[in-house]
Short mmCIF file of C-alpha atoms in Angstrom, two decimals:
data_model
loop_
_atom_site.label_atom_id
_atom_site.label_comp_id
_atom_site.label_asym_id
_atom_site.label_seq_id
_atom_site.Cartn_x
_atom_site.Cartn_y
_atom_site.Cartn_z
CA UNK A 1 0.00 0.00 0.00
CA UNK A 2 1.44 2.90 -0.81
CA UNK A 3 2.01 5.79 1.82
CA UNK A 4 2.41 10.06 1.64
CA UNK A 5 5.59 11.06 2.41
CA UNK A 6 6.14 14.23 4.56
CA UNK A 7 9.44 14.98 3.95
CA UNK A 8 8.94 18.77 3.42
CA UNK A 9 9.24 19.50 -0.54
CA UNK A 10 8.78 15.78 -1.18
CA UNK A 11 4.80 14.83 -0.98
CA UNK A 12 4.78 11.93 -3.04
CA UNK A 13 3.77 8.34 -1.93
CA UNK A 14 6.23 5.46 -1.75
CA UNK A 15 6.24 2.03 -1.26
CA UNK A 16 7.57 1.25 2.05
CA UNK A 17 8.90 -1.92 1.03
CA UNK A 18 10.63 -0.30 -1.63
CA UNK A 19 12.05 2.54 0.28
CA UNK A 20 15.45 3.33 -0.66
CA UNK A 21 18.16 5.77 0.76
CA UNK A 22 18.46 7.93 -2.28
CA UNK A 23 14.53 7.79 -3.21
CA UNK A 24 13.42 10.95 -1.62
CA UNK A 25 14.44 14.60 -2.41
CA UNK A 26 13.56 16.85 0.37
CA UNK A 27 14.40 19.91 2.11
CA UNK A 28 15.89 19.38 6.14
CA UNK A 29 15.57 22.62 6.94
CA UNK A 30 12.72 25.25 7.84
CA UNK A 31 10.82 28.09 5.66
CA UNK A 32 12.45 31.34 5.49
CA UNK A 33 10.76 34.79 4.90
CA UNK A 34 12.80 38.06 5.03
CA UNK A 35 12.21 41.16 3.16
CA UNK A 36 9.74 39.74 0.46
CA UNK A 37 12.41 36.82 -0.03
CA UNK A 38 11.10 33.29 0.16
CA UNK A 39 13.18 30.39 0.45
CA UNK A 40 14.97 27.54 2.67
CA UNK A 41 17.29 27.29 5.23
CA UNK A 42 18.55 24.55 3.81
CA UNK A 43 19.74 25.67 0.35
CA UNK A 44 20.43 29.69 -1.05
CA UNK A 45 17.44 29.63 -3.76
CA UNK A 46 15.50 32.52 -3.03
CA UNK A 47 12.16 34.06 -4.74
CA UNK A 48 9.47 36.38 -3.99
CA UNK A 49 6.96 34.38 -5.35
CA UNK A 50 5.26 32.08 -2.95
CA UNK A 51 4.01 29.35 -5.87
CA UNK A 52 7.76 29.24 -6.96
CA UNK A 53 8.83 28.61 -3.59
CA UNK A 54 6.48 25.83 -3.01
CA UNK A 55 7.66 24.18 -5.86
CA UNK A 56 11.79 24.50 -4.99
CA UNK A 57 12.90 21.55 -5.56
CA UNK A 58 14.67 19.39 -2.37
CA UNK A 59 18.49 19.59 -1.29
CA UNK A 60 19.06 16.80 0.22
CA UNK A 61 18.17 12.91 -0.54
CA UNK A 62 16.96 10.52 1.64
CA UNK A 63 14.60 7.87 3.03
CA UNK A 64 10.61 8.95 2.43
CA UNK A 65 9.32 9.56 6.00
CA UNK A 66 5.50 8.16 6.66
CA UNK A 67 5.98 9.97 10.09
CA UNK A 68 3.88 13.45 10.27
CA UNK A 69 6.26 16.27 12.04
CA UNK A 70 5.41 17.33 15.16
CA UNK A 71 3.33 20.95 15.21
CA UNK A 72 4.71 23.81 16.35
CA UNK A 73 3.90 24.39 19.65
CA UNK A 74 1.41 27.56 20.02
CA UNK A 75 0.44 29.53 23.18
CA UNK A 76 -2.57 29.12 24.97
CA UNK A 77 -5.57 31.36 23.73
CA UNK A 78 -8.49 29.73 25.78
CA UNK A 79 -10.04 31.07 28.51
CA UNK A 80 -8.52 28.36 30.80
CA UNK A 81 -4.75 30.40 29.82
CA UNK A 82 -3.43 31.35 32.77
CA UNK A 83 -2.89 35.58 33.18
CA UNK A 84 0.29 36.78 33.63
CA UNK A 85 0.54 38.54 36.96
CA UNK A 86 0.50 42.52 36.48
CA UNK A 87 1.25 45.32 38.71
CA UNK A 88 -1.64 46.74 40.51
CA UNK A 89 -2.18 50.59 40.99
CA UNK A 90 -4.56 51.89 43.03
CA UNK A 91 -5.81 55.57 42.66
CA UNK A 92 -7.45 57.35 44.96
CA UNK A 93 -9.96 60.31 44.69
CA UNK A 94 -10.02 63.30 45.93
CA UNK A 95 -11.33 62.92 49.35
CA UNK A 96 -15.15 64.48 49.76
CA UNK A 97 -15.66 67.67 51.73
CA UNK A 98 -17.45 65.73 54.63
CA UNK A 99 -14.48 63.49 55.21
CA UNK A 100 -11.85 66.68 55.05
CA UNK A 101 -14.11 67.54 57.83
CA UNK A 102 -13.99 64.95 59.84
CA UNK A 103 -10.49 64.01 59.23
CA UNK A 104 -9.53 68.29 59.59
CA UNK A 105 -7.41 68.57 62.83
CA UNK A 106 -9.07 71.48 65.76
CA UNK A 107 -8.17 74.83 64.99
CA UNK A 108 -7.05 74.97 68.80
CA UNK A 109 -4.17 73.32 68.63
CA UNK A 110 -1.07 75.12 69.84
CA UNK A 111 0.32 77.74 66.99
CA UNK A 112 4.25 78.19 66.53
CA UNK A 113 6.22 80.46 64.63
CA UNK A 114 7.64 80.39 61.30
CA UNK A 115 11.08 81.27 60.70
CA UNK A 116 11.34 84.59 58.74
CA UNK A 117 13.88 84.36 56.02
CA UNK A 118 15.20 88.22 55.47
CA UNK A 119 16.57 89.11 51.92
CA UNK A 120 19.84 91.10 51.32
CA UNK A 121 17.69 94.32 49.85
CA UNK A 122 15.55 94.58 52.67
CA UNK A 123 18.05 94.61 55.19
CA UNK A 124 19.52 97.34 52.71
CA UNK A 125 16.58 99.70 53.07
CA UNK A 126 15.82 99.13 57.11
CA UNK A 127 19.81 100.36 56.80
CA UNK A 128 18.08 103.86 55.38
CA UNK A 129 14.73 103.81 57.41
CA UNK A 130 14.69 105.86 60.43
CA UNK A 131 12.73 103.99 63.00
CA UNK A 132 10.45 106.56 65.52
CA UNK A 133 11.74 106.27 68.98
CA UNK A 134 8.14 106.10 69.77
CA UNK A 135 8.31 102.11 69.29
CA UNK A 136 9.98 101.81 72.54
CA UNK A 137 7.43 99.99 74.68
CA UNK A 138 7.14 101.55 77.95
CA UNK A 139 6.99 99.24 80.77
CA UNK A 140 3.29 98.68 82.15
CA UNK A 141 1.51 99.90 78.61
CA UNK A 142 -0.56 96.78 78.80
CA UNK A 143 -2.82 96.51 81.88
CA UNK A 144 -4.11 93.74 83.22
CA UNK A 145 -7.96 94.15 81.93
CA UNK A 146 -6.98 93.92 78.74
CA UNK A 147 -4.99 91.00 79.48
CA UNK A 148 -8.50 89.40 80.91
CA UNK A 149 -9.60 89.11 76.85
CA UNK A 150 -6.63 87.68 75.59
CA UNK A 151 -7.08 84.35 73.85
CA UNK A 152 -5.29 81.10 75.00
CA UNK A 153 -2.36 81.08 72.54
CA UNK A 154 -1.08 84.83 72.29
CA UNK A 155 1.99 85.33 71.75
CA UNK A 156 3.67 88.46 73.76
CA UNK A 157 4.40 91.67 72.02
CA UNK A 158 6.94 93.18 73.21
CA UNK A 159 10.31 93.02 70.67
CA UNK A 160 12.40 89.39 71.41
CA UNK A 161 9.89 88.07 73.94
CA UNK A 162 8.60 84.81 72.69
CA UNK A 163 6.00 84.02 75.79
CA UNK A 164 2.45 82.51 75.01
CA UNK A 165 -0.31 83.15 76.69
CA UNK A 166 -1.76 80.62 78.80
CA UNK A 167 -3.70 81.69 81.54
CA UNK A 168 -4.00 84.34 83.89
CA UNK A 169 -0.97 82.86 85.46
CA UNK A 170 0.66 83.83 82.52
CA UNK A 171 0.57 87.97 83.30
CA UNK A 172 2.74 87.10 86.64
CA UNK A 173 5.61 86.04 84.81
CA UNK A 174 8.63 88.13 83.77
CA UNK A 175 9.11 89.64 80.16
CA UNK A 176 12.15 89.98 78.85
CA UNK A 177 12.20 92.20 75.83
CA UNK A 178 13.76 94.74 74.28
CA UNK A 179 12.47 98.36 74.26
CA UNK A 180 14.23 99.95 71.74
CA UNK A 181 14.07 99.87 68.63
CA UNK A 182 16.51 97.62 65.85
CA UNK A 183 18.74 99.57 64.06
CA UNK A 184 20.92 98.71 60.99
CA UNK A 185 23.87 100.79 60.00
CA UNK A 186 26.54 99.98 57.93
CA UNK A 187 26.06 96.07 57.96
CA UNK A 188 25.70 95.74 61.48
CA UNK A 189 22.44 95.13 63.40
CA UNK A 190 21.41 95.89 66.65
CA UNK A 191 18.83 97.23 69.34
CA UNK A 192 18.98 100.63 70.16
CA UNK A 193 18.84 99.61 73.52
CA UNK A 194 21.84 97.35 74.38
CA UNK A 195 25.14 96.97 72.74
CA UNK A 196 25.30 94.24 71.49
CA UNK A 197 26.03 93.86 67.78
CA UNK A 198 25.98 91.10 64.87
CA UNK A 199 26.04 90.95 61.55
CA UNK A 200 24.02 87.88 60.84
CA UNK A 201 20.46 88.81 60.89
CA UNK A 202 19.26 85.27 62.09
CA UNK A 203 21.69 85.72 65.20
CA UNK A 204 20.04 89.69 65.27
CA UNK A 205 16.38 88.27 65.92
CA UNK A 206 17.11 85.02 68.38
CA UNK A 207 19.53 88.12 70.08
CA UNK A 208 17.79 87.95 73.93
CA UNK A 209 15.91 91.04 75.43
CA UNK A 210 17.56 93.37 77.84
CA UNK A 211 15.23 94.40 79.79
CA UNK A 212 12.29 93.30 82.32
CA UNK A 213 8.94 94.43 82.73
CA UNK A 214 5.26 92.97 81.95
CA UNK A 215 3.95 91.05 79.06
CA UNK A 216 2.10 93.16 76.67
CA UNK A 217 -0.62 91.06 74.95
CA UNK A 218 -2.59 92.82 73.16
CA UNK A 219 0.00 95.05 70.92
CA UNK A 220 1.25 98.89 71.73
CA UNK A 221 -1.42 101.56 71.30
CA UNK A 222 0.90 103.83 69.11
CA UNK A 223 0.35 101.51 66.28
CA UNK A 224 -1.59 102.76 63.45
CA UNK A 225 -3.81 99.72 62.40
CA UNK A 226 -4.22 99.28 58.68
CA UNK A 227 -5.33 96.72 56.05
CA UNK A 228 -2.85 95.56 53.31
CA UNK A 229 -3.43 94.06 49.73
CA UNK A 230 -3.32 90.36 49.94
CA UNK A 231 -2.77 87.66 47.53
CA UNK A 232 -1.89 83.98 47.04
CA UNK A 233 -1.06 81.60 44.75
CA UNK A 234 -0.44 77.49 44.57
CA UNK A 235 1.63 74.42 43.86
CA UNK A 236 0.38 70.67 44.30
CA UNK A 237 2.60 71.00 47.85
CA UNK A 238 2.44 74.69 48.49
CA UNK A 239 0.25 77.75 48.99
CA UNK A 240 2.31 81.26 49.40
CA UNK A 241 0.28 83.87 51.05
CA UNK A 242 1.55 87.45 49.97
CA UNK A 243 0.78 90.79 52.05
CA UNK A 244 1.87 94.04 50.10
CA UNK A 245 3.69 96.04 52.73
CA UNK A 246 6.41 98.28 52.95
CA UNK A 247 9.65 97.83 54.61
CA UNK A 248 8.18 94.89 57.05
CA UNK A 249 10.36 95.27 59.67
CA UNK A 250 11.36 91.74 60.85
CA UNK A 251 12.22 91.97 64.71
CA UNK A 252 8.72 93.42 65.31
CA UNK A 253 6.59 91.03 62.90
CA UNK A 254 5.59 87.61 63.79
CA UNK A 255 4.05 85.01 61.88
CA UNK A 256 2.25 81.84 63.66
CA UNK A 257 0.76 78.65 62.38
CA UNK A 258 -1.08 75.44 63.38
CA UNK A 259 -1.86 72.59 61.39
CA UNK A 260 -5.83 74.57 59.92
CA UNK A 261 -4.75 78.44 61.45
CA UNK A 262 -2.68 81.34 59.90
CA UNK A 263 -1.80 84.24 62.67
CA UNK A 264 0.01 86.98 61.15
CA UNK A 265 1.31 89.91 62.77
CA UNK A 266 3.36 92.48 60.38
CA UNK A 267 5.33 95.74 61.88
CA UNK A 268 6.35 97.66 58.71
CA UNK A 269 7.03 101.64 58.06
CA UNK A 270 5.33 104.09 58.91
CA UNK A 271 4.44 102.63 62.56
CA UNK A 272 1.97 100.70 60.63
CA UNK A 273 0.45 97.57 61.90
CA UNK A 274 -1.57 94.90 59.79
CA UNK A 275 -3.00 91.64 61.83
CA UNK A 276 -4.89 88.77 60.07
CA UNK A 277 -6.09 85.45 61.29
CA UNK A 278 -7.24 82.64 58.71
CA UNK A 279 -8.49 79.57 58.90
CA UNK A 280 -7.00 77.49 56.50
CA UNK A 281 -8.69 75.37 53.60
CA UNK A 282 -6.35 72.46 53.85
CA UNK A 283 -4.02 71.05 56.39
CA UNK A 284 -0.39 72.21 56.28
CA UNK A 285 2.87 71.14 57.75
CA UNK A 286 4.58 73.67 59.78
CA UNK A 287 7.66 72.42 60.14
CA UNK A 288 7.85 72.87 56.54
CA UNK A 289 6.39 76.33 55.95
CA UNK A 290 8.88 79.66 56.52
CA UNK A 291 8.12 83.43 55.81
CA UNK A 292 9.88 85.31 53.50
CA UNK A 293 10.04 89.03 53.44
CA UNK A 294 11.66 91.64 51.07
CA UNK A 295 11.11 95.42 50.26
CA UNK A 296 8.17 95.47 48.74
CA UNK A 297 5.93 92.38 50.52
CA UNK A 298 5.79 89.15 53.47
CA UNK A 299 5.50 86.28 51.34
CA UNK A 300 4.04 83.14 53.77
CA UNK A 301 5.02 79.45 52.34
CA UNK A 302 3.05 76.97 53.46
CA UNK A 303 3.70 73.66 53.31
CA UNK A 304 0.54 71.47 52.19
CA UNK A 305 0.01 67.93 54.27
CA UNK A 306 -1.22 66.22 51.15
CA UNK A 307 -0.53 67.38 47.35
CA UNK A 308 -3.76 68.99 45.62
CA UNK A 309 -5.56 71.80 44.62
CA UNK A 310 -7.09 73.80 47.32
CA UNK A 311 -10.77 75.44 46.21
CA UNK A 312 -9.33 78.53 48.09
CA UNK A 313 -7.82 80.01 50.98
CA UNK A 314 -9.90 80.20 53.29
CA UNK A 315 -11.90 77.11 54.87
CA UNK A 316 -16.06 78.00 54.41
CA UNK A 317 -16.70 77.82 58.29
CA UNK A 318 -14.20 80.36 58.57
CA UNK A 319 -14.38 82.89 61.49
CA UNK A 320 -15.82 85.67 59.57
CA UNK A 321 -18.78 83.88 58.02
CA UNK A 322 -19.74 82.92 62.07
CA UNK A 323 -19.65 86.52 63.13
CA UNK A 324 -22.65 87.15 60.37
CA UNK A 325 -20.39 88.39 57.43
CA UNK A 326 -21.32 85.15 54.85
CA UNK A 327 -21.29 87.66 51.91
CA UNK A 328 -18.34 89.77 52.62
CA UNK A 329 -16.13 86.35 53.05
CA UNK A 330 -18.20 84.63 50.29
CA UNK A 331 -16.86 87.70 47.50
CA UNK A 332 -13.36 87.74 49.27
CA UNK A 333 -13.22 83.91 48.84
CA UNK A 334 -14.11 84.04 45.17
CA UNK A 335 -11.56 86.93 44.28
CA UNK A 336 -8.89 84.48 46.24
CA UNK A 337 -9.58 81.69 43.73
CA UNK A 338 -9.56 83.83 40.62
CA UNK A 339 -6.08 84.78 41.92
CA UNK A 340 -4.65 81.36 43.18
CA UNK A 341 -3.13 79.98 39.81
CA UNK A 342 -2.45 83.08 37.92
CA UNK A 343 -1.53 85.79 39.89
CA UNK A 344 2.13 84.89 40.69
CA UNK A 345 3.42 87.39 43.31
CA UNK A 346 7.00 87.04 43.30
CA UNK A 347 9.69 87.82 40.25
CA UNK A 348 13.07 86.73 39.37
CA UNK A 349 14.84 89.82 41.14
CA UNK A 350 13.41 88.83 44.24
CA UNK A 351 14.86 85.28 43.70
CA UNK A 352 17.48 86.44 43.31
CA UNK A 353 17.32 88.79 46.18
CA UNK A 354 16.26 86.06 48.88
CA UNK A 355 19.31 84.28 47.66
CA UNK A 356 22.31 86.64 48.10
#
């Protein structure tokens, strides 16, 4: 009975009884096709048409083979395949306003300063500003019935005195403070008061008071209280607050923060005093947020908890819409988030500035 041979390039049927060494003309190798070329890996003969290179005639002679060749094996398509393992990723949203309440730490917790970072052109013009002798505090200014409203928290005004108020307790301790005023001149800084003289303004504002007398909580009288244009902008990990004033003057000013509450507290020419208290949209890191302040403006970096936008600066339950002024925070609110991506406060000089 004669058989099919599957040599490949044979296909003819033998005899198996007459099956001789020489009787079959095949090809041992496998197809090749590269760049339109068709032939065998076996033998050079190449063409680019495929009814041509079915009919190439074998290389290589041989026995005929009734044996079928095994099938190249092929990857399993079914449903039964099994998945190769992938790497998971799980986003999250942004969290709802309900849980940012909940999870939004009190607004009592204890506030701490920000360290003030003092560029090379401000201390230039405080060098040129004649300070009024009338920002010495006098010892006593601040009597103890206006003490009785202070809020847990405040921080003492008089110049290098860094006591908080606690208590009533708090009014029997000692301040220690300077009552003159700074002066800079020539490079050097210094209190009008003492002696003692540096050149490194850092050193200038941890420099100790010389004097005792009583706390004074609730700021010197002689101040002329005004309100300054404000501004701010964002990152995805910062907000910077910015407060248009003049020549802030850096021993005198104070800026506090918790984790939900900005306190700031700006001395600047002209015996001018601007205060502001904020509650805060989001949740910041203190440790991580520092003032800045230069001719012209206090610029207030704050360091976001999370990265994200923030609606705007202020949180809605803010202070002023509890004291029955929803509308006047509502507009302010809105003009603060038309400003928060676009109106970028700082320029390149005062870069530049902050860095020398």
């Amino acid at each position: 009975m004669a058989l099919l041979c599957y040599n490949k390039g044979c296909g003819q049927r033998f005899d198996p009884e007459h099956n001789a060494e020489d009787a079959c003309l095949y090809h041992p190798g496998v197809p090749i096709f590269h760049d339109a070329l068709k032939g065998w890996s076996c033998c050079k003969k190449r063409t680019t048409d495929f009814s041509e290179f079915l009919s190439i005639q074998g290389c290589t002679k041989g026995f005929h083979s009734k044996e079928k060749p095994p099938e190249p094996l092929q990857e399993e398509s079914s449903d039964k395949a099994k998945a190769k393992p992938v790497a998971e990723f799980i986003i999250q949203g942004p969290k709802s306003a309900e849980m940012m309440q909940r999870e939004r730490p009190s607004s009592d917790e204890p506030r701490q300063l920000l360290p003030i970072k003092v560029s090379r052109s401000l201390e230039q013009a405080l060098e040129k500003l004649n300070l009024s002798p009338h920002d010495k505090v006098p010892e006593g200014s601040c009597t103890g019935e206006a003490a009785a409203q202070v809020r847990a928290g405040t921080t003492c005004k008089n110049a290098a005195c860094k006591a908080v108020y606690r208590g009533a307790e708090s009014n029997a301790e000692v301040c220690t403070f300077h009552p003159g005023v700074p002066v800079f001149h020539e490079g050097m800084k210094y209190w009008s008061c003492c002696g003692v003289r540096t050149t490194d303004f850092s050193a200038f504002l941890e420099q100790p008071g010389c004097s005792t007398g009583r706390h004074c909580w609730t700021g010197k009288a002689d101040k002329k209280a005004v309100s300054c244009r404000q501004d701010w902008h964002q990152t995805s990990s910062q907000v910077v607050v910015t407060i248009y004033a003049k020549n802030p003057l850096p021993a005198l000013s104070s800026v506090k923060a918790n984790r939900t509450v900005l306190e700031v507290h700006v001395i600047f020419e002209g015996n001018k005093i601007f205060q502001a208290e904020l509650d805060l949209w989001g949740v910041i890191e203190t440790e991580k947020s520092f003032v800045s302040m230069v001719p012209t403006k206090v610029e207030i970096t704050l360091c976001k908890a999370s990265p994200g936008p923030w609606a705007r600066l202020e949180h809605p339950q803010s202070r002023a819409c509890s004291q029955g002024e929803p509308e006047k925070a509502a507009a302010s609110a809105e003009e603060l988030e038309d400003d928060s991506d676009d109106s970028l406060s700082w320029s390149e000089e005062d870069d530049e500035e902050l860095e020398a």
